[in-house]
């Protein structure tokens, strides 16, 4: 039986989507400018987004 969760569920989804969008943007800029440090930041941001999704699963 699932109990309704308070407004925190919406905040975590918003955080996941924000991290995912920023990872895609930084990764795309890294590809366009051929900057490996931007690719690394994009990859770590994507990893952080996936960890948030895995740890907080309603």
Steps between C-alpha positions, in 0.01 A plus 500: 500500500641837397436805707477838330821692538516869577633757252857364522433257218449784254820671618712191445361451149575865427857454629546190284373677189714807569813287542418304187444814291817666627702184434373488142574869445854487644575177313379650170711814549796277582452308177466817293806670649703178529569572867562185701447674834145595396434142392618385842277745684205392284570134571524556876179704495327214320633256760366724778157513333488123470605456863222734612253296297629170640517608865169683508248270341147569622 
